[in-house]
Amino acid sequence: MLMIRLFEEEVNRLYLSGKMPGLAHLYSGQEAVAVGVCEALRRDDYITSTHRGHGHCLAKGASVDRMFAELLGKASGYCRGKGGSMHIADPDTGNLGANAIVGGSAGIATGAALSAKMTGSDRVAICFFGEGALGQGLLYECMNIASLWKLPVIYVCENNLYNEYTRYQETTAGEIAARAAAFDVLCETVDGQDVIAVHGASRRLIERARRAEGPSFLLCNTYRFYGHHVGDVDRAYYRSKQEEQQWKAERDPIAILARRLGREKLADEAVLARIEKELKSEIEAAVQFALDAAYPDPREVDHDVYA
Ligand SMILES: Cc1ncc(C[n+]2csc(CCOP(=O)(O)OP(=O)(O)O)c2C)c(N)n1
């Protein structure tokens, strides 16, 4: 979780210093969801991700140097520098890709689950999506067929309270869990700031999917600490500074886990400080690798691009 947090802070710095083209949607605050879920997966299981995808990629095993290289448009990046923040895919770790189309991850994850079933493997697919995708019809077509065909897919809804600059209650009628229940898809709701809770629920739902008992829906209540994207700095008009400060002070998933580790005498301050130091130097080296890396040859502009 700390790796994701430090990665995102560095992405923000690269953006603010004009070194990163385009923009990025930071995952800070939501780390317990990606980590809690992905720690319950095998390397060959699938995930599909969203525009806010760095945390999912890292939790599934992507390396920070190739991630930074991709963000900076370099040839050593995951998509040879042509995808950028919102399109990172890593087949080696089962990551079928981030997706800038809200709701798009549902179709890909459900298709991957269908392929697992048809080929007789026991792989499962995780569909990460924000609550904004609850407004997309594709999700319901997918949940319907996944339920009828008992596909091994888990729909992980990260409700961070806002679809871009709008509170989710202004776009989402009724109870979220009822939408899964309508398709006879089992739903569990968890505190998305508690990595142990997310992990426990994920293990149950993933093992159930592996036993061919069908799809499920994991509703994670969470919060993003930064704006919708790195450029969304002036945001008091849609959410108050006080609300942000309260979540950061009381509901930070990393601090919640650190307190628990201390209470249960599993790690003391010195261990946590050492982990932070090691991660900081890994991130620093990865940024330097990406800054020094070469851009793709302009003659390759139409290679690996699909239309
Ligand atoms: C099909 C589609 N419609 C609209 C957009 C523009 N858009 C980008 S992010 C976003 C809101 C996403 O909210 P949510 O799914 O809750 O994810 P979050 O940003 O909160 O992680 C919208 C509407 C888009 N990318 N794709």
CSV table of C-alpha atoms and ligand atoms in Angstrom, one decimal:
chain,number,residue,atom,x,y,z
A,1,MET,CA,0.0,0.0,0.0
A,2,LEU,CA,2.9,2.3,0.8
A,3,MET,CA,4.5,1.6,-2.5
A,4,ILE,CA,1.3,2.7,-4.3
A,5,ARG,CA,1.1,5.8,-2.1
A,6,LEU,CA,4.7,6.8,-2.8
A,7,PHE,CA,4.3,6.1,-6.5
A,8,GLU,CA,1.2,8.4,-6.7
A,9,GLU,CA,2.9,11.2,-4.8
A,10,GLU,CA,5.8,11.0,-7.3
A,11,VAL,CA,3.4,11.0,-10.2
A,12,ASN,CA,1.8,14.2,-8.8
A,13,ARG,CA,5.3,15.8,-8.6
A,14,LEU,CA,6.1,14.7,-12.2
A,15,TYR,CA,2.9,16.3,-13.4
A,16,LEU,CA,3.4,19.6,-11.4
A,17,SER,CA,6.9,19.9,-12.6
A,18,GLY,CA,5.8,19.6,-16.3
A,19,LYS,CA,7.8,16.3,-16.9
A,20,MET,CA,4.8,14.1,-17.5
A,21,PRO,CA,2.6,14.6,-20.6
A,22,GLY,CA,-1.1,14.3,-20.2
A,23,LEU,CA,-2.6,13.8,-16.7
A,24,ALA,CA,-3.3,11.0,-14.2
A,25,HIS,CA,-6.0,10.0,-11.8
A,26,LEU,CA,-4.4,9.2,-8.4
A,27,TYR,CA,-5.3,6.2,-6.3
A,28,SER,CA,-4.1,7.5,-3.0
A,29,GLY,CA,-6.6,6.7,-0.2
A,30,GLN,CA,-8.0,3.6,-2.0
A,31,GLU,CA,-4.9,1.4,-1.6
A,32,ALA,CA,-6.5,-1.1,0.7
A,33,VAL,CA,-8.9,-2.2,-2.1
A,34,ALA,CA,-6.4,-3.0,-4.8
A,35,VAL,CA,-4.0,-4.7,-2.3
A,36,GLY,CA,-6.7,-6.5,-0.3
A,37,VAL,CA,-8.1,-8.0,-3.5
A,38,CYS,CA,-4.9,-8.7,-5.4
A,39,GLU,CA,-3.2,-10.4,-2.5
A,40,ALA,CA,-6.0,-13.0,-2.7
A,41,LEU,CA,-5.2,-13.7,-6.4
A,42,ARG,CA,-2.8,-16.0,-8.1
A,43,ARG,CA,-0.4,-14.4,-10.7
A,44,ASP,CA,-2.3,-16.1,-13.5
A,45,ASP,CA,-5.7,-14.7,-12.4
A,46,TYR,CA,-7.0,-11.8,-14.4
A,47,ILE,CA,-7.8,-8.2,-13.5
A,48,THR,CA,-9.3,-5.4,-15.5
A,49,SER,CA,-8.8,-1.8,-14.3
A,50,THR,CA,-10.0,1.8,-14.8
A,51,HIS,CA,-8.8,5.3,-15.5
A,52,ARG,CA,-7.6,5.3,-11.8
A,53,GLY,CA,-5.5,2.2,-12.4
A,54,HIS,CA,-2.0,2.6,-11.1
A,55,GLY,CA,-2.8,0.9,-7.7
A,56,HIS,CA,-4.4,-2.1,-9.4
A,57,CYS,CA,-1.3,-2.6,-11.7
A,58,LEU,CA,1.2,-2.3,-8.8
A,59,ALA,CA,-0.9,-4.6,-6.5
A,60,LYS,CA,-1.0,-7.3,-9.3
A,61,GLY,CA,2.8,-7.2,-9.6
A,62,ALA,CA,3.8,-4.5,-12.2
A,63,SER,CA,7.2,-3.0,-11.7
A,64,VAL,CA,7.5,0.7,-10.8
A,65,ASP,CA,10.3,1.5,-13.3
A,66,ARG,CA,8.3,0.4,-16.4
A,67,MET,CA,5.2,2.1,-14.9
A,68,PHE,CA,7.0,5.5,-14.6
A,69,ALA,CA,8.6,4.9,-18.1
A,70,GLU,CA,5.1,4.5,-19.5
A,71,LEU,CA,3.8,7.6,-17.8
A,72,LEU,CA,6.7,9.6,-19.3
A,73,GLY,CA,6.1,8.2,-22.8
A,74,LYS,CA,9.3,6.2,-22.9
A,75,ALA,CA,9.9,3.1,-25.1
A,76,SER,CA,10.7,0.9,-22.0
A,77,GLY,CA,7.2,1.5,-20.6
A,78,TYR,CA,4.5,-1.2,-20.5
A,79,CYS,CA,2.9,0.0,-23.7
A,80,ARG,CA,6.1,1.3,-25.3
A,81,GLY,CA,5.2,4.7,-24.2
A,82,LYS,CA,2.1,4.9,-26.3
A,83,GLY,CA,-0.6,4.1,-23.7
A,84,GLY,CA,0.2,6.4,-20.8
A,85,SER,CA,-1.5,6.5,-17.4
A,86,MET,CA,-4.9,5.2,-18.5
A,87,HIS,CA,-3.9,2.2,-20.7
A,88,ILE,CA,-1.3,0.2,-18.8
A,89,ALA,CA,-1.6,-3.5,-19.4
A,90,ASP,CA,0.7,-6.3,-18.2
A,91,PRO,CA,-0.1,-9.7,-19.5
A,92,ASP,CA,2.7,-11.3,-17.5
A,93,THR,CA,0.8,-10.5,-14.3
A,94,GLY,CA,-2.7,-11.2,-15.7
A,95,ASN,CA,-3.4,-7.5,-16.0
A,96,LEU,CA,-5.7,-7.1,-19.0
A,97,GLY,CA,-5.4,-3.3,-18.8
A,98,ALA,CA,-6.6,-0.1,-17.5
A,99,ASN,CA,-9.5,1.4,-19.3
A,100,ALA,CA,-10.5,5.0,-19.9
A,101,ILE,CA,-14.0,4.0,-20.8
A,102,VAL,CA,-16.1,4.1,-17.6
A,103,GLY,CA,-17.7,0.6,-17.3
A,104,GLY,CA,-15.4,-0.8,-20.0
A,105,SER,CA,-13.7,-3.1,-17.6
A,106,ALA,CA,-16.9,-5.1,-17.0
A,107,GLY,CA,-17.0,-6.4,-20.6
A,108,ILE,CA,-13.4,-7.4,-20.6
A,109,ALA,CA,-13.4,-9.1,-17.2
A,110,THR,CA,-16.6,-11.0,-18.0
A,111,GLY,CA,-15.1,-12.1,-21.3
A,112,ALA,CA,-11.9,-13.3,-19.5
A,113,ALA,CA,-14.1,-15.2,-17.0
A,114,LEU,CA,-15.9,-16.9,-19.9
A,115,SER,CA,-12.6,-17.8,-21.5
A,116,ALA,CA,-11.4,-19.4,-18.2
A,117,LYS,CA,-14.6,-21.4,-18.0
A,118,MET,CA,-14.5,-22.5,-21.7
A,119,THR,CA,-10.9,-23.6,-21.5
A,120,GLY,CA,-11.5,-25.5,-18.2
A,121,SER,CA,-9.0,-23.5,-16.2
A,122,ASP,CA,-9.7,-22.4,-12.6
A,123,ARG,CA,-8.6,-18.8,-13.2
A,124,VAL,CA,-10.8,-16.0,-11.9
A,125,ALA,CA,-11.3,-12.5,-13.2
A,126,ILE,CA,-11.6,-9.3,-11.1
A,127,CYS,CA,-13.4,-6.3,-12.5
A,128,PHE,CA,-12.4,-3.2,-10.7
A,129,PHE,CA,-14.7,-0.2,-11.3
A,130,GLY,CA,-15.7,3.0,-9.7
A,131,GLU,CA,-19.3,3.6,-8.6
A,132,GLY,CA,-19.7,6.0,-11.6
A,133,ALA,CA,-19.8,2.8,-13.8
A,134,LEU,CA,-23.1,1.8,-12.1
A,135,GLY,CA,-24.7,4.1,-14.6
A,136,GLN,CA,-23.5,2.0,-17.6
A,137,GLY,CA,-25.8,-0.6,-19.1
A,138,LEU,CA,-22.9,-2.8,-20.0
A,139,LEU,CA,-22.4,-3.7,-16.4
A,140,TYR,CA,-25.9,-5.1,-16.1
A,141,GLU,CA,-25.7,-7.1,-19.4
A,142,CYS,CA,-22.5,-8.6,-18.0
A,143,MET,CA,-23.8,-9.4,-14.5
A,144,ASN,CA,-26.9,-11.0,-16.1
A,145,ILE,CA,-24.9,-13.4,-18.3
A,146,ALA,CA,-22.2,-14.0,-15.7
A,147,SER,CA,-25.0,-15.1,-13.2
A,148,LEU,CA,-26.8,-17.3,-15.7
A,149,TRP,CA,-23.5,-19.0,-16.9
A,150,LYS,CA,-21.9,-19.0,-13.4
A,151,LEU,CA,-18.8,-17.2,-14.6
A,152,PRO,CA,-15.8,-16.9,-12.3
A,153,VAL,CA,-15.8,-13.1,-12.1
A,154,ILE,CA,-15.9,-10.7,-9.1
A,155,TYR,CA,-17.2,-7.2,-9.7
A,156,VAL,CA,-15.3,-4.9,-7.3
A,157,CYS,CA,-17.1,-1.6,-6.9
A,158,GLU,CA,-14.9,1.1,-5.4
A,159,ASN,CA,-17.3,3.7,-4.0
A,160,ASN,CA,-15.1,6.7,-3.4
A,161,LEU,CA,-18.3,8.9,-3.1
A,162,TYR,CA,-17.7,11.0,-6.2
A,163,ASN,CA,-18.2,10.5,-10.0
A,164,GLU,CA,-15.7,13.1,-11.2
A,165,TYR,CA,-17.2,16.3,-9.5
A,166,THR,CA,-20.6,14.9,-8.6
A,167,ARG,CA,-21.6,13.1,-5.4
A,168,TYR,CA,-22.7,9.6,-6.3
A,169,GLN,CA,-26.1,10.0,-4.7
A,170,GLU,CA,-27.0,12.5,-7.4
A,171,THR,CA,-26.5,9.9,-10.1
A,172,THR,CA,-27.3,6.6,-8.4
A,173,ALA,CA,-30.8,5.7,-7.2
A,174,GLY,CA,-31.5,3.1,-4.6
A,175,GLU,CA,-29.1,0.8,-2.8
A,176,ILE,CA,-26.0,-0.3,-4.7
A,177,ALA,CA,-26.1,-3.8,-3.4
A,178,ALA,CA,-29.7,-4.3,-4.7
A,179,ARG,CA,-28.3,-3.9,-8.2
A,180,ALA,CA,-26.3,-7.1,-7.8
A,181,ALA,CA,-29.1,-8.9,-6.0
A,182,ALA,CA,-31.4,-8.2,-8.9
A,183,PHE,CA,-29.2,-10.6,-11.0
A,184,ASP,CA,-28.9,-13.1,-8.2
A,185,VAL,CA,-25.2,-12.1,-7.8
A,186,LEU,CA,-24.0,-12.5,-4.2
A,187,CYS,CA,-22.9,-9.1,-2.7
A,188,GLU,CA,-20.6,-8.4,0.2
A,189,THR,CA,-20.0,-4.9,1.5
A,190,VAL,CA,-16.8,-4.0,3.3
A,191,ASP,CA,-14.9,-1.1,4.8
A,192,GLY,CA,-12.6,-0.2,1.8
A,193,GLN,CA,-10.1,1.5,4.2
A,194,ASP,CA,-9.5,-1.8,6.1
A,195,VAL,CA,-7.1,-4.0,4.0
A,196,ILE,CA,-7.7,-7.0,6.3
A,197,ALA,CA,-11.5,-6.8,5.8
A,198,VAL,CA,-11.1,-6.4,2.0
A,199,HIS,CA,-8.7,-9.3,1.9
A,200,GLY,CA,-11.0,-11.6,3.9
A,201,ALA,CA,-14.0,-10.9,1.8
A,202,SER,CA,-12.0,-11.2,-1.4
A,203,ARG,CA,-10.6,-14.6,-0.4
A,204,ARG,CA,-14.1,-15.9,0.2
A,205,LEU,CA,-15.5,-14.6,-3.1
A,206,ILE,CA,-12.5,-15.7,-5.1
A,207,GLU,CA,-12.4,-19.2,-3.8
A,208,ARG,CA,-16.1,-19.5,-4.4
A,209,ALA,CA,-15.6,-18.4,-8.0
A,210,ARG,CA,-12.8,-20.9,-8.4
A,211,ARG,CA,-15.2,-23.7,-7.2
A,212,ALA,CA,-17.4,-22.6,-10.1
A,213,GLU,CA,-20.1,-21.3,-7.7
A,214,GLY,CA,-20.6,-18.2,-9.7
A,215,PRO,CA,-20.0,-14.4,-9.8
A,216,SER,CA,-20.1,-12.0,-6.9
A,217,PHE,CA,-20.0,-8.3,-6.2
A,218,LEU,CA,-17.7,-6.7,-3.6
A,219,LEU,CA,-18.8,-3.2,-2.6
A,220,CYS,CA,-15.8,-1.3,-1.0
A,221,ASN,CA,-16.6,2.0,0.7
A,222,THR,CA,-13.6,4.2,0.2
A,223,TYR,CA,-12.3,7.7,-0.6
A,224,ARG,CA,-9.8,9.3,-2.9
A,225,PHE,CA,-7.4,11.7,-1.2
A,226,TYR,CA,-6.6,13.9,-4.2
A,227,GLY,CA,-8.8,15.4,-6.9
A,228,HIS,CA,-10.5,13.5,-9.7
A,229,HIS,CA,-7.2,13.9,-11.6
A,230,VAL,CA,-3.9,15.7,-10.9
A,231,GLY,CA,-5.2,19.0,-12.4
A,232,ASP,CA,-8.3,19.0,-10.1
A,233,VAL,CA,-6.7,21.2,-7.4
A,234,ASP,CA,-9.5,23.7,-6.8
A,235,ARG,CA,-12.3,21.4,-5.6
A,236,ALA,CA,-13.9,23.0,-2.6
A,237,TYR,CA,-17.0,23.7,-4.8
A,238,TYR,CA,-17.9,20.0,-4.8
A,239,ARG,CA,-16.3,18.7,-1.5
A,240,SER,CA,-15.1,20.5,1.5
A,241,LYS,CA,-11.5,20.7,2.8
A,242,GLN,CA,-12.8,19.6,6.2
A,243,GLU,CA,-14.2,16.4,4.7
A,244,GLU,CA,-10.9,15.6,3.0
A,245,GLN,CA,-8.9,16.3,6.2
A,246,GLN,CA,-11.2,14.1,8.2
A,247,TRP,CA,-10.7,11.1,5.9
A,248,LYS,CA,-7.0,11.6,5.8
A,249,ALA,CA,-6.7,11.9,9.6
A,250,GLU,CA,-9.1,9.2,10.6
A,251,ARG,CA,-9.5,6.8,7.6
A,252,ASP,CA,-6.1,6.5,6.0
A,253,PRO,CA,-5.8,2.8,5.1
A,254,ILE,CA,-2.0,2.8,5.6
A,255,ALA,CA,-2.3,4.4,9.1
A,256,ILE,CA,-5.2,2.0,10.0
A,257,LEU,CA,-3.0,-1.0,9.2
A,258,ALA,CA,0.1,0.4,10.9
A,259,ARG,CA,-1.9,1.0,14.1
A,260,ARG,CA,-3.2,-2.6,13.9
A,261,LEU,CA,0.2,-4.0,13.4
A,262,GLY,CA,1.5,-2.1,16.4
A,263,ARG,CA,-1.4,-3.1,18.6
A,264,GLU,CA,-1.0,-6.8,17.7
A,265,LYS,CA,2.8,-6.4,18.1
A,266,LEU,CA,3.5,-7.6,14.6
A,267,ALA,CA,5.6,-4.6,13.6
A,268,ASP,CA,7.0,-1.7,15.5
A,269,GLU,CA,7.8,1.9,14.3
A,270,ALA,CA,11.4,0.8,13.3
A,271,VAL,CA,10.1,-1.9,11.0
A,272,LEU,CA,7.6,0.5,9.3
A,273,ALA,CA,10.3,3.2,9.0
A,274,ARG,CA,12.7,0.7,7.3
A,275,ILE,CA,10.0,-0.4,4.9
A,276,GLU,CA,9.3,3.3,4.0
A,277,LYS,CA,13.0,4.0,3.5
A,278,GLU,CA,13.5,1.0,1.2
A,279,LEU,CA,10.4,1.9,-0.9
A,280,LYS,CA,11.5,5.5,-1.2
A,281,SER,CA,14.8,4.5,-2.6
A,282,GLU,CA,13.2,2.0,-5.0
A,283,ILE,CA,10.8,4.7,-6.2
A,284,GLU,CA,13.6,7.2,-6.6
A,285,ALA,CA,15.7,4.8,-8.7
A,286,ALA,CA,12.6,4.0,-10.9
A,287,VAL,CA,11.9,7.7,-11.6
A,288,GLN,CA,15.5,8.2,-12.6
A,289,PHE,CA,15.3,5.1,-14.8
A,290,ALA,CA,12.3,6.6,-16.5
A,291,LEU,CA,13.7,10.1,-16.9
A,292,ASP,CA,16.9,8.7,-18.5
A,293,ALA,CA,15.0,6.2,-20.8
A,294,ALA,CA,14.7,6.8,-24.5
A,295,TYR,CA,11.6,7.9,-26.3
A,296,PRO,CA,10.3,5.5,-29.0
A,297,ASP,CA,11.7,6.0,-32.5
A,298,PRO,CA,9.3,8.3,-34.3
A,299,ARG,CA,9.2,5.8,-37.2
A,300,GLU,CA,7.4,3.4,-34.8
A,301,VAL,CA,4.5,5.8,-34.3
A,302,ASP,CA,2.0,3.4,-35.9
A,303,HIS,CA,3.4,0.2,-34.4
A,304,ASP,CA,1.3,-1.6,-31.7
A,305,VAL,CA,-1.6,0.8,-32.2
A,306,TYR,CA,-5.0,-0.6,-32.9
A,307,ALA,CA,-7.9,1.1,-34.5
B,1,LIG,C1,-18.2,6.0,-21.1
B,1,LIG,C2,-17.6,7.2,-20.4
B,1,LIG,N1,-18.3,8.3,-20.0
B,1,LIG,C3,-17.8,9.4,-19.4
B,1,LIG,C4,-16.4,9.4,-19.2
B,1,LIG,C5,-15.8,10.6,-18.5
B,1,LIG,N2,-15.4,10.2,-17.2
B,1,LIG,C6,-14.1,9.9,-16.9
B,1,LIG,S1,-14.0,9.5,-15.2
B,1,LIG,C7,-15.6,9.7,-15.0
B,1,LIG,C8,-16.2,9.5,-13.6
B,1,LIG,C9,-15.8,8.2,-13.0
B,1,LIG,O1,-16.3,8.0,-11.7
B,1,LIG,P1,-16.1,6.7,-11.0
B,1,LIG,O2,-16.5,5.6,-12.0
B,1,LIG,O3,-16.9,6.7,-9.8
B,1,LIG,O4,-14.6,6.5,-10.8
B,1,LIG,P2,-13.6,7.4,-9.9
B,1,LIG,O5,-13.1,8.5,-10.8
B,1,LIG,O6,-14.4,7.9,-8.8
B,1,LIG,O7,-12.5,6.5,-9.5
B,1,LIG,C10,-16.3,10.1,-16.1
B,1,LIG,C11,-17.7,10.4,-16.2
B,1,LIG,C12,-15.7,8.3,-19.6
B,1,LIG,N3,-14.3,8.3,-19.5
B,1,LIG,N4,-16.2,7.2,-20.2
